[in-house]
Amino acid sequence: MTIFSLTMQQAHAEILTNHLIQPDGKERAAYVLCGLARIKNDPWGRQAHERYCVMDVVPVADNDTISSSPSHITWSTNSFAKVLKQAEANDQVVGIVHNHPEGLAGFSSQDDANEPDLVQMAQNRNGPGTRLISLVLTPEGEFAGRVWRHPTAKGFDNMDLIKIVGNRLKLHYPGRGSGETIAALDRQARAFGGALNGDLRKLRVGIVGCGGTGSAIAMLLVRLGIGQVVLFDNDIVDITNLNRLHGARQSDADAMRPKVDVVARAMTELGLGVRVVPVNAWIGDPECRDALKSCDVVFGCTDDHDGRLFLNRFAYYYLTPVIDIGLGIDPGDETTQKVRSLEGRVTILLPGATCLMCRGAVSPQLAADEAMKRLEPAEYEKRKAEAYVHGTGNPSPAVVTFTTEVACMAVNELVHRLQGFRGEDGAAANRVRKFDLCIDRLPGHKPRPHCAICDTGQDCGRADTTPFLGRVG
Amino acid sequence: MSFLPPKDREYLEGKGLNYEERDTSGQKAIILHDHLLPDSKFDAIKADVLIMLPPGYPDMAPDMFYLDPWVRLANSNRYPNAADQRHDFDGRNWQRWSRHNKDWRAGVDGIWVMLKRVQNALEVAQ
């Protein structure tokens, strides 16, 4: 059994909505061109998952439309042949999108009758096995979708989830808003409504780095009612972690337990229904890929530059919001007892937002040094002796109240993007909290011209490609 | 399977360069075969050029480059400055050219920029 889902940037959803829903109330059509992420085995459902990521939207022009009314549309297939050709050249999958002005939030019998012909045409042109995606949009902005595999009446599977990602994170799935809230989450439903609880239960969340901030986020997510979590970290609990690692005990340090196992234990002991997959590996390792690709949202709580660079690319290639967290404590001069700076940063990585490299929040040079240390320890020592690498200094200062507060900032950003409690302009792509001054700042950075990650947009939604994420790896 | 970013592949193929991708125990590199050296500058006409690619390339910059055979300056019969250390890769002993890359634009630059750096370093070598 394979499940199917689709992710689209909010900007693309707006182009579609503006084209499809017009004052004349007629049906209209458009195409989407998608990258594909193939997941062999998602870590919770233990089944294959095909995740389509929209790269481009191509509206069907009114002069290509043969006839249309509020209940039907017929358009010339010339434009379909054109997008099929484009998809073949760029290794993409085509989707057709139309609207149902009269509100039907699913496919009509007319759609069922017409679409197999388009599937046949797609397979004739681009080869057997070619998929065709079909999406419908209601006047309320609700999407439903399916994936055709054969040009026969039952040759499709319904989409399990359609996500619109941007300043808001909107989930479309069958039965949204109709689920029961469990008693433990009742007070939260009283604040934010029941739909949020359903969305949180549906979400699959990755936490990369299970230190002070990662473990705090993990515990917050359980109490929010998140349904599925995967933890990535390749480190073990050390006694110096016990001041801030939620769920860790002295005995974990003594037994040299992996952080992911300790945090997974603490999460599941709460008994709130979360399923947790611990992955004891560095995030860039190939064994993490299926689990990472399965995530709807990722919290980047790693303190290594190499891991950050990796997630920076991942967010844009797979249209998966990465909420990157940094904590900076500069203790300043020992004698004055006044810290020089004390701040937490929460940055959202996603098409439309500036990437970490362009914000100067990650150092490719330090990342290269870390990678060399990890992969070629002998060469690293040699270069260090020649003063060609920046030796890693003392352990960074860390205080549980600040690691936990920056975790709250990050999780609240997710809750807002799902639920909207901060209002229209409440999303912050980059928030810096000065703990010593008790203020938040929202520093803006523009993409550097031609940045292949966040400026040109060329690989946004590319999903699977060789090499993975377009990096040597 | 190629590990080079598509743009690098397109560039190298577009230029018709004789290159090879090498992956030995996780260390990845490209070798340009029979690269022509600047005229009369060295005691060889051509050499293989090795460029090691760090795992986060092209976000991370390629750093030094390496030649095989080792070359000396034709006019002084000595190794160029900072080009007298050996580097073992793929069973070969390479001449390391310690030329560092401070100007790499992460996420923007690619192999075309590195090849210009190599060419420039060879031309100004002394």
Short mmCIF file of C-alpha atoms in Angstrom, two decimals, chain A residues 304-305 308-309 324 326 345 347 349 355-364 430 445:
data_model
loop_
_atom_site.label_atom_id
_atom_site.label_comp_id
_atom_site.label_asym_id
_atom_site.label_seq_id
_atom_site.Cartn_x
_atom_site.Cartn_y
_atom_site.Cartn_z
CA ASP A 304 26.76 21.98 13.85
CA HIS A 305 27.18 24.11 10.76
CA ARG A 308 22.51 23.28 9.19
CA LEU A 309 23.84 23.59 5.64
CA ASP A 324 16.05 26.52 12.59
CA GLY A 326 20.15 29.07 17.41
CA ARG A 345 17.08 32.97 17.13
CA THR A 347 14.48 31.21 11.52
CA LEU A 349 13.56 28.08 5.97
CA CYS A 355 18.10 30.97 3.44
CA LEU A 356 20.57 30.55 6.29
CA MET A 357 23.59 31.18 4.08
CA CYS A 358 22.19 34.49 2.87
CA ARG A 359 21.37 35.46 6.46
CA GLY A 360 24.95 34.72 7.48
CA ALA A 361 23.58 32.36 10.13
CA VAL A 362 25.75 29.45 9.05
CA SER A 363 29.42 29.30 8.13
CA PRO A 364 30.27 27.06 5.15
CA ASN A 430 13.47 35.41 11.50
CA HIS A 445 17.94 39.78 5.08
#
